[in-house]
Short mmCIF file of C-alpha atoms in Angstrom, two decimals:
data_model
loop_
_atom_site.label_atom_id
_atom_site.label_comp_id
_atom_site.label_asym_id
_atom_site.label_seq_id
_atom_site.Cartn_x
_atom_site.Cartn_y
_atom_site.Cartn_z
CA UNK S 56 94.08 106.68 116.47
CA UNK S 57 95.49 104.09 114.23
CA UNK S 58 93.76 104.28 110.61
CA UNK S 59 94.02 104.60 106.90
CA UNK S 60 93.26 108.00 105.12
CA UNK S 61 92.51 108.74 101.92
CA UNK S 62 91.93 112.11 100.33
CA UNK S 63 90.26 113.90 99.24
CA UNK S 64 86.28 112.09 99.53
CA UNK S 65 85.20 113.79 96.57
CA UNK S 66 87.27 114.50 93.47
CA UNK S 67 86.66 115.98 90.15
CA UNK S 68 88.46 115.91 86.86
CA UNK S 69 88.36 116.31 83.15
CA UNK S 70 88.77 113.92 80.77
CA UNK S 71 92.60 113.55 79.19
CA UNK S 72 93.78 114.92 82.76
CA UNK S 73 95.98 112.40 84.82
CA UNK S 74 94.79 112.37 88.29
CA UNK S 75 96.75 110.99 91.95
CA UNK S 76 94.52 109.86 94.80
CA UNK S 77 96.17 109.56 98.19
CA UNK S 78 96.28 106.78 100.54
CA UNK S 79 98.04 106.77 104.32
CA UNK S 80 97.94 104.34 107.08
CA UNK S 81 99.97 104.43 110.35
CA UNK S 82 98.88 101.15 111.24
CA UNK S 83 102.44 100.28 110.58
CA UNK S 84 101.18 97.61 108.10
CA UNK S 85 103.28 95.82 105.20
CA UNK S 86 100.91 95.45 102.58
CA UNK S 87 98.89 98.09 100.96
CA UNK S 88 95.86 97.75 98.21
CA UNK S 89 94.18 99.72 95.51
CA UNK S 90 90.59 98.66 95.06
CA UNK S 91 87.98 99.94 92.00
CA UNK S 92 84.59 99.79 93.02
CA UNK S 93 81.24 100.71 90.55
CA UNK S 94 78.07 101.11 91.31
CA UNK S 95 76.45 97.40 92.64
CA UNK S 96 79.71 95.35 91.93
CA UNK S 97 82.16 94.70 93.98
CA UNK S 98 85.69 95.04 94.92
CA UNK S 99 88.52 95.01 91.96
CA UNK S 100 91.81 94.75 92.64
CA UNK S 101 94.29 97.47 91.03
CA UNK S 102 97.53 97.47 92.39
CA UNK S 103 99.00 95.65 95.74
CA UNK S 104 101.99 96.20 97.40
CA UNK S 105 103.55 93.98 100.07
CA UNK S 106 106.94 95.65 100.81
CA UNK S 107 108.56 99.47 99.91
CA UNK S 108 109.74 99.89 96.66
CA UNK S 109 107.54 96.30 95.63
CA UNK S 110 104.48 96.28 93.65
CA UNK S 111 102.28 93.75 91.46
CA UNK S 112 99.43 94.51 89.38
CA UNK S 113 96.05 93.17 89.92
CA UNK S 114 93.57 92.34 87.97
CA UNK S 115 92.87 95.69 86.55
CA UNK S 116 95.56 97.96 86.20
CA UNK S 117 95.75 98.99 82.85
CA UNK S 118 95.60 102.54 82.63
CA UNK S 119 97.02 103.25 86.30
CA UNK S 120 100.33 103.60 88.09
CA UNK S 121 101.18 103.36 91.67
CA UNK S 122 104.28 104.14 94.09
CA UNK S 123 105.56 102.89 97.11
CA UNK S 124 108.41 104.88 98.49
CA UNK S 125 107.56 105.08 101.39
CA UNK S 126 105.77 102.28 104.18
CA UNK S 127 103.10 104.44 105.01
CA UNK S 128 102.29 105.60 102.04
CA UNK S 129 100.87 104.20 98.65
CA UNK S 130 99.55 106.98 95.84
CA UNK S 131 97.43 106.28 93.15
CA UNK S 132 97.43 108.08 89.95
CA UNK S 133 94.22 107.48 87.05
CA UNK S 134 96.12 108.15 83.94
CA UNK S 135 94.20 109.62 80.84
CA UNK S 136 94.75 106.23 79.76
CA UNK S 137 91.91 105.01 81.72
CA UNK S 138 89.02 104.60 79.57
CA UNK S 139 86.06 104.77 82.14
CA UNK S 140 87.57 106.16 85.71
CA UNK S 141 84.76 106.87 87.28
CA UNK S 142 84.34 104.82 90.18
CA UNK S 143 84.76 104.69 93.99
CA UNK S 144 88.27 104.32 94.61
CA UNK S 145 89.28 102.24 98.05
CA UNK S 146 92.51 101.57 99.32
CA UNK S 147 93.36 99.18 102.59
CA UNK S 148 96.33 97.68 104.25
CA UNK S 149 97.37 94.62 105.89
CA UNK S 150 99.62 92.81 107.75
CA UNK S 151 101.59 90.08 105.81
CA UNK S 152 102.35 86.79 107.15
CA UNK S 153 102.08 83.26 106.87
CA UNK S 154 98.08 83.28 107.99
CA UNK S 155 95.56 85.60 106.28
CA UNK S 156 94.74 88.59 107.94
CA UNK S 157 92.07 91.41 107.61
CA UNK S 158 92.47 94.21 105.36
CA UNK S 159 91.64 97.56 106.69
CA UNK S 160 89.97 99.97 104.57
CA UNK S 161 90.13 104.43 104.10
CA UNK S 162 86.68 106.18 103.67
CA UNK S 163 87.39 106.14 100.01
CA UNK S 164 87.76 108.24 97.22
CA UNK S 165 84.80 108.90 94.61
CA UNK S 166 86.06 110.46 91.30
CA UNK S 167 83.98 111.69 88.96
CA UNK S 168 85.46 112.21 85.13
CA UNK S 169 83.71 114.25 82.93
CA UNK C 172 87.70 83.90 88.95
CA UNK C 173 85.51 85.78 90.93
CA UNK C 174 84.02 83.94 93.41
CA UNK C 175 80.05 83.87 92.81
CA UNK C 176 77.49 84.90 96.06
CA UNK C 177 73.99 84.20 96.53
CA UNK C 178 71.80 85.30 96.64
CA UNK C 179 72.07 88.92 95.33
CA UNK C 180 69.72 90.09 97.55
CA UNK C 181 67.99 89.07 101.08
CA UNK C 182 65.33 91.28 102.37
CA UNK C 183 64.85 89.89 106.91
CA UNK C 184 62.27 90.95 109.61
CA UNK C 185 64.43 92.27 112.87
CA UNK C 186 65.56 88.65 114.29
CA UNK C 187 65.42 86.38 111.50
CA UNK C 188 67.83 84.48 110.67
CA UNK C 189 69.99 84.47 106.90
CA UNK C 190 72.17 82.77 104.79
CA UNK C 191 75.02 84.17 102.34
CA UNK C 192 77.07 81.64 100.03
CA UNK C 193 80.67 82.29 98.65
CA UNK C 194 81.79 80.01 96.05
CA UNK C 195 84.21 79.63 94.07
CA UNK C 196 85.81 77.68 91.12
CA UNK C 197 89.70 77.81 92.31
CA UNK C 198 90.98 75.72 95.68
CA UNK C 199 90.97 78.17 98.49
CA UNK C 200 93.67 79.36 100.93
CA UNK C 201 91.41 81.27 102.62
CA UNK C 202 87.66 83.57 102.53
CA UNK C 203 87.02 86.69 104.24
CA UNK C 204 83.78 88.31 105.06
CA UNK C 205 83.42 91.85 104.81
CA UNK C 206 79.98 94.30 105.13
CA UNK C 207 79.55 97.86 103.41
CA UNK C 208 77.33 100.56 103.83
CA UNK C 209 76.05 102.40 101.15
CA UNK C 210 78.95 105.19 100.14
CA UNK C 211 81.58 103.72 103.25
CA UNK C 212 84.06 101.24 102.99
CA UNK C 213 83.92 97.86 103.82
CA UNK C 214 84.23 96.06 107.48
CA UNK C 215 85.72 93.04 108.44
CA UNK C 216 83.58 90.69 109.88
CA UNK C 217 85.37 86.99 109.21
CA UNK C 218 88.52 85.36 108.22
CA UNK C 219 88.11 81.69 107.51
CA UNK C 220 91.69 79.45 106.62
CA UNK C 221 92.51 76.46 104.94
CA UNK C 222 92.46 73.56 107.92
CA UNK C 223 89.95 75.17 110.28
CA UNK C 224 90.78 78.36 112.24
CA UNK C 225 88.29 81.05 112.11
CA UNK C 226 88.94 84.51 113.02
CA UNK C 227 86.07 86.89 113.55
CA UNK C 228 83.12 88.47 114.95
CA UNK C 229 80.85 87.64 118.28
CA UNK C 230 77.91 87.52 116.59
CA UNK C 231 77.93 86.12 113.14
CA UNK C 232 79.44 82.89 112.24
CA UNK C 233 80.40 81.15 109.19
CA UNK C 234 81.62 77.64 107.47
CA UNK C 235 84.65 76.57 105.44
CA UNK C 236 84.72 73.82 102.90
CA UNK C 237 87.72 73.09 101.38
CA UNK C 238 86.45 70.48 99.22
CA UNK C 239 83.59 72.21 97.73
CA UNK C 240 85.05 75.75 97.74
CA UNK C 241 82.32 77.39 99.32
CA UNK C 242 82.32 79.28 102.56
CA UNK C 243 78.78 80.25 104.11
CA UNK C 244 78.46 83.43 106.44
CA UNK C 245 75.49 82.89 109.16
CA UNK C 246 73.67 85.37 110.49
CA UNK C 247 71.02 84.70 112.93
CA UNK C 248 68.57 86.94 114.60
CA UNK C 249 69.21 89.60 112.49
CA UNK C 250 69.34 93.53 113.65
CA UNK C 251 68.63 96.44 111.76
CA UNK C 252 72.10 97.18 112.33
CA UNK C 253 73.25 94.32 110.20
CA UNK C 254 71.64 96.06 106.54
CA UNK C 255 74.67 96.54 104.19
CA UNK C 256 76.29 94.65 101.61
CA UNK C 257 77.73 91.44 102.08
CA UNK C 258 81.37 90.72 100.68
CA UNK C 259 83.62 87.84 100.30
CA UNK C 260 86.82 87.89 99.55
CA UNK C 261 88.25 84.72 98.23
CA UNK C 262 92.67 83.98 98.90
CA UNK C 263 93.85 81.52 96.57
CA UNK C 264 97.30 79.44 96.83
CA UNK C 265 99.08 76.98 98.66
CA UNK C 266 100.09 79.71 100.83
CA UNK C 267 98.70 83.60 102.13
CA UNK C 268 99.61 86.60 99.61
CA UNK C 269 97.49 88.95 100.91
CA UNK C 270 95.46 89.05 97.69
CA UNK C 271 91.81 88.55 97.48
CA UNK C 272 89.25 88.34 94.60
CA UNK C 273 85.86 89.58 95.81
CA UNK C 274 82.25 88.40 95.26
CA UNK C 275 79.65 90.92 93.55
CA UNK C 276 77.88 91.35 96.85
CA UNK C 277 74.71 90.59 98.80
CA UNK C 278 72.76 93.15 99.85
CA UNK C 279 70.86 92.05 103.20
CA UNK C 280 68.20 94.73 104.19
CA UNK C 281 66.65 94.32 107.61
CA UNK C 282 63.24 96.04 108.56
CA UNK C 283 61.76 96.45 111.74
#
């Protein structure tokens, strides 16, 4: 089955501790997302990627860093720098074109920071 | 920049029929439709494009206008399947980059 994972569902850290949330798809999809979502808002765009070894910032990502080495693959790490990161963490993936297509999200990741 | 919904909050009988509103202060490429149950991730329901095509789901529908930058999704005789909350996802640009700024959400709860 074709699908995005991410892993693990639950995660726990300690403040001042960086942290790396994984995302993989085999949908054999260009573009990959990092989403931040808290509790009744909704989705906020971290980091995006549309091509290996390419990535752009969104709209919020002070205090993270992402890779893209490889096409399936597309890590997120929650630096210490991150001055709330508790949140529900969501990654997707697209194709990329010259339309608009759907995003496909993982389950998500929920990180609690203590 | 975020694209503002309304309402927040819609609370149906089993086959009545709702309304959500996406709108938003930049000219839009595009507006997709997503629902989310509490603690999954979100599910596509809609893509709607600058000049008219519409990509989507059976049983929901929704509207495009360019001109006022608003999209509408259109859900009519509601199930108690279709409880969630209701995203859009706004795609800005003369041309697709694959990035989208999301509404706060509607939650739509459906009772029997």
């Amino acid at each position: 089955d074709g699908g995005i994972t991410q892993s693990p569902k639950y995660l726990f850290r300690k403040e001042g501790q960086n942290v790396t949330l994984s995302c993989e798809q085999n949908l054999n999809h260009d573009a990959m997302y990092w989403y931040r979502q808290d509790p009744g808002q909704g989705l906020r765009l971290i980091y995006y990627s549309q091509i290996v070894n390419d990535f752009q910032k969104g709209d919020i990502a002070e205090g993270y860093s992402v890779s893209r080495e490889k096409k399936e693959s597309f890590p997120l790490t929650v630096t210490s720098a991150q001055k709330n990161p508790t949140a529900f963490y969501l990654c997707a993936s697209s194709i990329v074109g010259q339309s608009s297509y759907e995003q496909y999200f993982g389950p998500g990741t929920r990180l609690t920071v203590t | 920049q975020q694209p503002v919904q309304s309402p927040q909050a819609v609370i149906l009988r089993e086959g009545e029929d709702a309304v959500i509103n996406c709108s938003s202060s930049k000219a839009l490429y595009s507006v997709h439709w997503y629902r989310q149950k509490h603690g999954e991730a979100p599910v596509f329901l809609m893509i709607l494009l600058k000049g008219g095509e519409q990509k989507g789901h059976e049983k929901i529908s929704a509207s495009f206008n360019e001109k006022k930058q608003q999209s509408s999704l259109y859900l009519t005789a509601s199930q108690l399947s279709y409880s969630g909350t209701y995203f859009c996802g706004t795609g800005h640009g003369s041309s697709n980059t694959g990035k989208l700024i999301f509404g706060q959400g509607t939650t739509l709860q459906v009772k029997p």
